[in-house]
Amino acid sequence: MPRKLKSPYLPFGDQQTAPWYGKDILSVKPFTRADLDYIFGVAHDMRIMVERIGTFDLLKGKILANLFYEPSTRTSSSFMAAMQRLGGAVIPISEVKYSSVAKGESLPDTVRTLACYVDVIVIRHPEVGSAALAAKYAGKPVINAGDGAGEHPTQALLDCFTIREEMGRLDNLHVTMLGDLKYGRTVHSLARLLTRFNGITLSYVSPESLRMPHEVMDEVAEKGLPQAEHTTLDKVLPATDVLYVTRVQRERFEDPLLYDKVRDAYIITPDVLAGAKKEMIVMHPLPRVTEISMACDEDPRAAYFRQMEYGLFVRMALLAMVLGKA
Ligand code: ASP
């Protein structure tokens, strides 16, 4: 029987009774309204701390492995910045082709390895369910940073935090999701998460071939939210409070011709915004390609760059929570 090593990295000083201590964040499904209020409260505190002092030592001595099997700019760098702003360290593995993955190592073995060295693992992977698989083997908290066309829970949390900070509320809103609702994982998570709030109406605008998946619509229907599908934006835009635009996910198309057919299905321009409410906000998980014209960027309703900044505070909150410091 092999000797079981006692970890030299015992979590001294962690609040092991903290509600999210040691938990994985794989999907938005487990989050209740009370959880969301708590996370947004912590994120708000993080914002104040970053604005006042920049970097502080809440996670000093903790290490994050940032394991990215798919391209990322915002998610990977904001998790790194979040850990470093909290005084922790990061092992970034973004170029998996330079790791043992290129030698054929399986995902379970890779996460088992990293779990020997770090306290928390953030993973992005092209397959649905990959984060859950990683969590099974890690023995350390795993945070899903996007599993193929599945979910992107931390994006949905930061999206809701953005709405709260920008609109001053998360209830009684008409949210319109536009673009690639089939492959866009952020809208799958966001639609689910919005069911926790009151008075939300959801409109989905997409080409016929990129409609919101049935399982997401069924979950929304079970919670009793009004939802409707459209192929054009003009009818729903005047009533919209939050316009959530998405990129057509080229990397998920098997047939490039099908991608070419829908790639420019919708383009938000200043002319389009002229037909929207003055207090509406435009969000986008980014990167944008052609779906929002750069001419919209100076419009005060364009919230997509501010949205990135809110992401830092939410990811700081989540790291602190799963590591027992919040
Ligand atoms: N950055 C987001 C994601 O990883 C959105 C996108 O790629 O279009 O899902």
Coordinates of C-alpha atoms and ligand atoms in Angstrom, one line a residue:
M1 CA 0.0 0.0 0.0
P2 CA 1.6 3.3 -1.0
R3 CA 2.3 5.7 1.9
K4 CA -0.1 8.6 1.8
L5 CA 1.8 11.8 2.0
K6 CA 0.6 14.4 4.5
S7 CA 0.3 17.7 2.6
P8 CA 2.9 20.2 3.7
Y9 CA 0.4 22.9 2.7
L10 CA -2.1 22.6 5.5
P11 CA -4.7 25.3 5.2
F12 CA -3.8 27.1 8.4
G13 CA -6.1 30.1 9.1
D14 CA -8.7 29.2 6.5
Q15 CA -12.3 29.7 7.7
Q16 CA -13.2 26.1 7.1
T17 CA -16.8 26.8 8.1
A18 CA -17.1 29.5 5.4
P19 CA -20.1 28.5 3.2
W20 CA -18.1 28.2 -0.1
Y21 CA -14.9 26.8 1.4
G22 CA -13.4 24.0 -0.7
K23 CA -16.4 24.1 -3.2
D24 CA -16.2 23.8 -7.0
I25 CA -17.9 26.3 -9.2
L26 CA -18.9 24.3 -12.2
S27 CA -22.3 25.7 -13.2
V28 CA -24.7 28.4 -12.1
K29 CA -27.3 25.9 -11.1
P30 CA -26.5 25.6 -7.4
F31 CA -26.6 29.4 -6.7
T32 CA -29.6 30.7 -4.8
R33 CA -30.6 34.3 -4.7
A34 CA -29.1 34.6 -1.2
D35 CA -25.8 33.2 -2.5
L36 CA -25.8 35.8 -5.3
D37 CA -26.5 38.7 -2.9
Y38 CA -23.6 37.4 -0.8
I39 CA -21.2 37.1 -3.8
F40 CA -22.1 40.6 -5.0
G41 CA -21.6 42.0 -1.5
V42 CA -18.1 40.5 -1.4
A43 CA -17.4 41.7 -5.0
H44 CA -18.5 45.2 -4.0
D45 CA -16.0 45.1 -1.0
M46 CA -13.3 43.9 -3.4
R47 CA -14.0 46.8 -5.7
I48 CA -13.6 49.3 -2.8
M49 CA -10.4 47.6 -1.7
V50 CA -8.9 47.7 -5.2
E51 CA -9.9 51.3 -5.7
R52 CA -8.4 52.3 -2.3
I53 CA -5.3 50.1 -2.0
G54 CA -4.9 48.1 -5.2
T55 CA -3.4 44.9 -3.9
F56 CA -3.7 43.3 -0.4
D57 CA -2.8 40.1 1.3
L58 CA -6.0 38.2 1.7
L59 CA -4.8 35.1 -0.2
K60 CA -1.1 35.4 0.6
G61 CA 0.5 32.0 0.4
K62 CA -2.2 30.6 -1.9
I63 CA -1.5 29.4 -5.4
L64 CA -3.9 29.2 -8.4
A65 CA -3.3 27.0 -11.5
N66 CA -4.9 28.7 -14.5
L67 CA -5.3 25.8 -17.0
F68 CA -6.6 27.0 -20.4
Y69 CA -7.0 24.5 -23.3
E70 CA -8.9 27.2 -25.3
P71 CA -7.9 30.8 -26.2
S72 CA -8.8 33.4 -23.6
T73 CA -7.8 37.0 -22.9
R74 CA -10.2 38.3 -20.3
T75 CA -11.0 35.3 -18.3
S76 CA -7.4 34.1 -17.9
S77 CA -5.9 37.5 -17.3
S78 CA -8.6 38.5 -14.9
F79 CA -8.3 35.4 -12.8
M80 CA -4.5 36.0 -12.7
A81 CA -5.0 39.6 -11.8
A82 CA -7.6 38.7 -9.2
M83 CA -5.2 36.2 -7.5
Q84 CA -2.3 38.7 -7.6
R85 CA -4.4 41.5 -6.3
L86 CA -5.2 39.3 -3.3
G87 CA -1.6 38.6 -2.7
G88 CA -1.6 35.0 -4.1
A89 CA 0.5 33.4 -6.8
V90 CA -0.5 31.9 -10.2
I91 CA 0.8 29.1 -12.3
P92 CA -0.5 29.9 -15.8
I93 CA -0.8 27.0 -18.3
S94 CA -2.3 28.7 -21.3
E95 CA -0.2 27.0 -23.9
V96 CA -1.1 23.5 -23.2
K97 CA 0.9 22.5 -26.2
Y98 CA 4.0 23.1 -24.1
S99 CA 2.8 21.0 -21.2
S100 CA 2.5 17.2 -20.9
V101 CA -1.0 17.5 -22.6
A102 CA 1.0 17.6 -25.8
K103 CA 2.5 14.2 -24.8
G104 CA -1.0 12.7 -24.6
E105 CA -1.7 13.2 -20.8
S106 CA -5.3 12.9 -19.9
L107 CA -7.3 15.7 -18.2
P108 CA -7.6 13.7 -14.9
D109 CA -3.9 13.2 -14.7
T110 CA -3.1 16.8 -15.5
V111 CA -5.4 18.1 -12.8
R112 CA -4.2 15.5 -10.3
T113 CA -0.7 16.8 -11.0
L114 CA -1.6 20.4 -10.5
A115 CA -3.6 19.7 -7.4
C116 CA -0.4 18.5 -5.7
Y117 CA 1.0 22.0 -6.1
V118 CA -1.8 24.5 -5.9
D119 CA -4.8 25.4 -3.8
V120 CA -7.4 26.1 -6.6
I121 CA -7.7 25.3 -10.3
V122 CA -9.4 27.4 -13.0
I123 CA -10.0 25.4 -16.1
R124 CA -11.2 26.2 -19.7
H125 CA -11.6 23.3 -22.0
P126 CA -13.5 22.7 -25.3
E127 CA -15.6 19.8 -24.1
V128 CA -18.9 20.2 -22.3
G129 CA -18.5 18.5 -18.8
S130 CA -14.7 18.9 -18.7
A131 CA -14.7 21.1 -15.6
A132 CA -16.9 18.5 -13.8
L133 CA -14.5 15.8 -14.8
A134 CA -11.5 17.8 -13.6
A135 CA -13.3 18.4 -10.3
K136 CA -13.8 14.7 -9.8
Y137 CA -10.0 14.2 -9.8
A138 CA -8.6 17.4 -8.4
G139 CA -9.4 17.2 -4.6
K140 CA -9.0 21.0 -4.7
P141 CA -11.7 23.6 -5.7
V142 CA -12.1 23.7 -9.5
I143 CA -13.6 26.8 -11.2
N144 CA -15.2 26.3 -14.6
A145 CA -13.9 29.1 -16.9
G146 CA -15.9 27.8 -19.9
D147 CA -16.5 24.1 -21.0
G148 CA -17.2 24.2 -24.7
A149 CA -20.7 25.3 -25.5
G150 CA -21.8 24.3 -22.0
E151 CA -21.5 26.9 -19.2
H152 CA -19.4 29.9 -18.2
P153 CA -20.6 30.4 -14.6
T154 CA -18.1 33.1 -13.6
Q155 CA -19.0 35.2 -16.7
A156 CA -22.7 35.0 -15.8
L157 CA -22.0 36.0 -12.2
L158 CA -20.0 39.0 -13.4
D159 CA -22.8 39.8 -16.0
C160 CA -25.3 39.9 -13.2
F161 CA -23.0 42.0 -11.0
T162 CA -22.6 44.4 -14.0
I163 CA -26.4 44.7 -14.4
R164 CA -26.7 45.4 -10.6
E165 CA -24.0 48.0 -10.6
E166 CA -25.1 49.7 -13.9
M167 CA -28.9 49.5 -13.5
G168 CA -29.1 49.6 -9.7
R169 CA -31.3 46.5 -9.6
L170 CA -31.6 42.9 -10.8
D171 CA -35.4 42.7 -10.7
N172 CA -38.0 43.9 -13.2
L173 CA -35.8 44.0 -16.3
H174 CA -36.3 43.0 -19.9
V175 CA -33.1 41.3 -21.0
T176 CA -32.6 40.6 -24.7
M177 CA -29.9 38.1 -25.7
L178 CA -28.8 38.4 -29.3
G179 CA -26.5 36.4 -31.6
D180 CA -25.3 32.9 -31.2
L181 CA -27.5 31.5 -28.5
K182 CA -26.8 27.9 -29.5
Y183 CA -23.1 27.8 -28.9
G184 CA -22.6 30.8 -26.8
R185 CA -22.1 29.4 -23.3
T186 CA -22.3 32.7 -21.6
V187 CA -26.0 33.1 -22.4
H188 CA -26.7 29.6 -21.3
S189 CA -25.4 30.4 -17.8
L190 CA -26.9 33.9 -17.8
A191 CA -30.4 32.9 -18.7
R192 CA -30.3 30.3 -15.9
L193 CA -29.0 32.7 -13.4
L194 CA -31.5 35.4 -14.2
T195 CA -34.3 33.0 -13.1
R196 CA -33.2 33.8 -9.5
F197 CA -34.6 37.4 -9.8
N198 CA -38.2 38.7 -9.9
G199 CA -39.9 40.3 -12.9
I200 CA -37.4 39.3 -15.5
T201 CA -38.5 38.9 -19.1
L202 CA -36.2 37.2 -21.6
S203 CA -36.1 37.7 -25.3
Y204 CA -33.9 35.7 -27.5
V205 CA -32.9 37.1 -30.9
S206 CA -31.0 34.7 -33.2
P207 CA -30.9 33.1 -36.6
E208 CA -33.0 30.0 -36.9
S209 CA -29.9 27.8 -36.8
L210 CA -28.5 29.4 -33.6
R211 CA -31.5 29.3 -31.3
M212 CA -31.3 29.0 -27.5
P213 CA -31.1 25.3 -26.6
H214 CA -34.3 23.6 -25.4
E215 CA -32.8 22.5 -22.1
V216 CA -32.0 26.1 -21.1
M217 CA -35.5 27.3 -22.3
D218 CA -37.1 24.5 -20.3
E219 CA -35.3 25.4 -17.1
V220 CA -36.4 29.1 -17.6
A221 CA -40.0 28.0 -18.3
E222 CA -40.0 25.9 -15.1
K223 CA -39.2 29.0 -13.1
G224 CA -42.1 30.7 -14.8
L225 CA -40.2 33.5 -16.6
P226 CA -41.8 34.9 -19.7
Q227 CA -39.5 34.2 -22.7
A228 CA -39.9 34.6 -26.4
E229 CA -37.8 33.9 -29.5
H230 CA -37.3 36.3 -32.5
T231 CA -35.2 36.4 -35.6
T232 CA -35.0 40.2 -35.7
L233 CA -34.3 42.8 -33.0
D234 CA -36.6 45.7 -34.1
K235 CA -39.7 44.6 -32.3
V236 CA -38.1 43.9 -28.9
L237 CA -35.5 46.6 -28.8
P238 CA -37.8 49.5 -27.6
A239 CA -38.8 47.5 -24.5
T240 CA -35.3 46.2 -23.7
D241 CA -33.4 47.2 -20.6
V242 CA -30.3 45.1 -21.1
L243 CA -29.1 44.1 -24.6
Y244 CA -26.7 41.2 -24.3
V245 CA -24.9 40.8 -27.6
T246 CA -22.8 37.7 -28.4
R247 CA -20.3 36.6 -31.0
V248 CA -21.1 33.9 -33.5
Q249 CA -18.8 31.1 -32.1
R250 CA -16.9 30.2 -35.3
E251 CA -14.8 27.5 -33.5
R252 CA -17.9 25.4 -32.8
F253 CA -19.0 25.2 -36.5
E254 CA -18.1 22.0 -38.3
D255 CA -19.0 23.5 -41.7
P256 CA -17.4 26.9 -42.4
L257 CA -20.1 27.6 -45.0
L258 CA -22.7 27.5 -42.3
Y259 CA -20.7 30.0 -40.3
D260 CA -20.4 32.3 -43.2
K261 CA -24.1 32.3 -43.6
V262 CA -24.8 33.7 -40.1
R263 CA -21.6 35.5 -39.1
D264 CA -22.9 38.9 -39.8
A265 CA -26.6 38.2 -38.9
Y266 CA -26.8 41.2 -36.6
I267 CA -24.7 44.4 -36.3
I268 CA -25.4 46.9 -33.6
T269 CA -24.7 50.4 -34.9
P270 CA -25.5 53.9 -33.6
D271 CA -28.6 53.8 -35.8
V272 CA -29.8 50.7 -34.1
L273 CA -29.2 52.2 -30.7
A274 CA -31.3 55.2 -31.7
G275 CA -34.3 53.0 -31.3
A276 CA -33.4 51.9 -27.8
K277 CA -34.2 53.2 -24.3
K278 CA -31.9 56.0 -23.0
E279 CA -31.2 54.0 -19.8
M280 CA -30.6 50.7 -21.6
I281 CA -27.2 49.1 -21.3
V282 CA -25.4 47.1 -24.0
M283 CA -23.3 44.2 -22.8
H284 CA -21.1 41.7 -24.5
P285 CA -18.8 39.0 -23.0
L286 CA -16.2 39.9 -25.6
P287 CA -14.3 39.4 -27.8
R288 CA -16.5 41.2 -30.3
V289 CA -15.9 40.6 -34.0
T290 CA -18.4 42.6 -36.2
E291 CA -21.5 42.4 -34.1
I292 CA -21.1 45.8 -32.4
S293 CA -19.7 48.6 -34.5
M294 CA -16.9 50.5 -32.9
A295 CA -18.9 53.6 -33.5
C296 CA -21.1 52.5 -30.5
D297 CA -18.2 52.5 -28.1
E298 CA -18.6 56.1 -26.9
D299 CA -22.3 55.8 -26.3
P300 CA -22.8 55.9 -22.5
R301 CA -25.0 52.8 -22.8
A302 CA -22.1 50.7 -24.1
A303 CA -21.3 48.8 -20.8
Y304 CA -19.1 46.1 -22.4
F305 CA -15.7 47.6 -21.3
R306 CA -16.9 48.4 -17.8
Q307 CA -18.2 44.8 -17.7
M308 CA -14.6 43.5 -17.9
E309 CA -13.7 45.5 -14.9
Y310 CA -16.6 44.2 -12.8
G311 CA -15.3 40.7 -13.7
L312 CA -12.1 41.3 -11.8
F313 CA -14.0 42.0 -8.6
V314 CA -16.3 39.0 -9.0
R315 CA -13.4 36.7 -9.6
M316 CA -11.6 38.1 -6.6
A317 CA -14.7 37.4 -4.5
L318 CA -15.0 33.8 -5.9
L319 CA -11.3 32.9 -5.2
A320 CA -11.6 34.3 -1.7
M321 CA -14.8 32.4 -1.1
V322 CA -13.6 28.9 -2.2
L323 CA -10.3 29.4 -0.3
G324 CA -12.2 30.1 2.9
K325 CA -11.3 33.8 3.2
A326 CA -14.7 35.4 2.6
Ligands
ASP1 N1 -15.3 35.1 -23.9 C1 -16.6 34.4 -23.9 C2 -16.4 32.9 -23.8 O1 -15.3 32.4 -23.5 C3 -17.4 34.7 -25.1 C4 -16.8 34.4 -26.5 O2 -15.8 33.8 -26.6 O3 -17.5 34.8 -27.4 O4 -17.4 32.2 -23.8

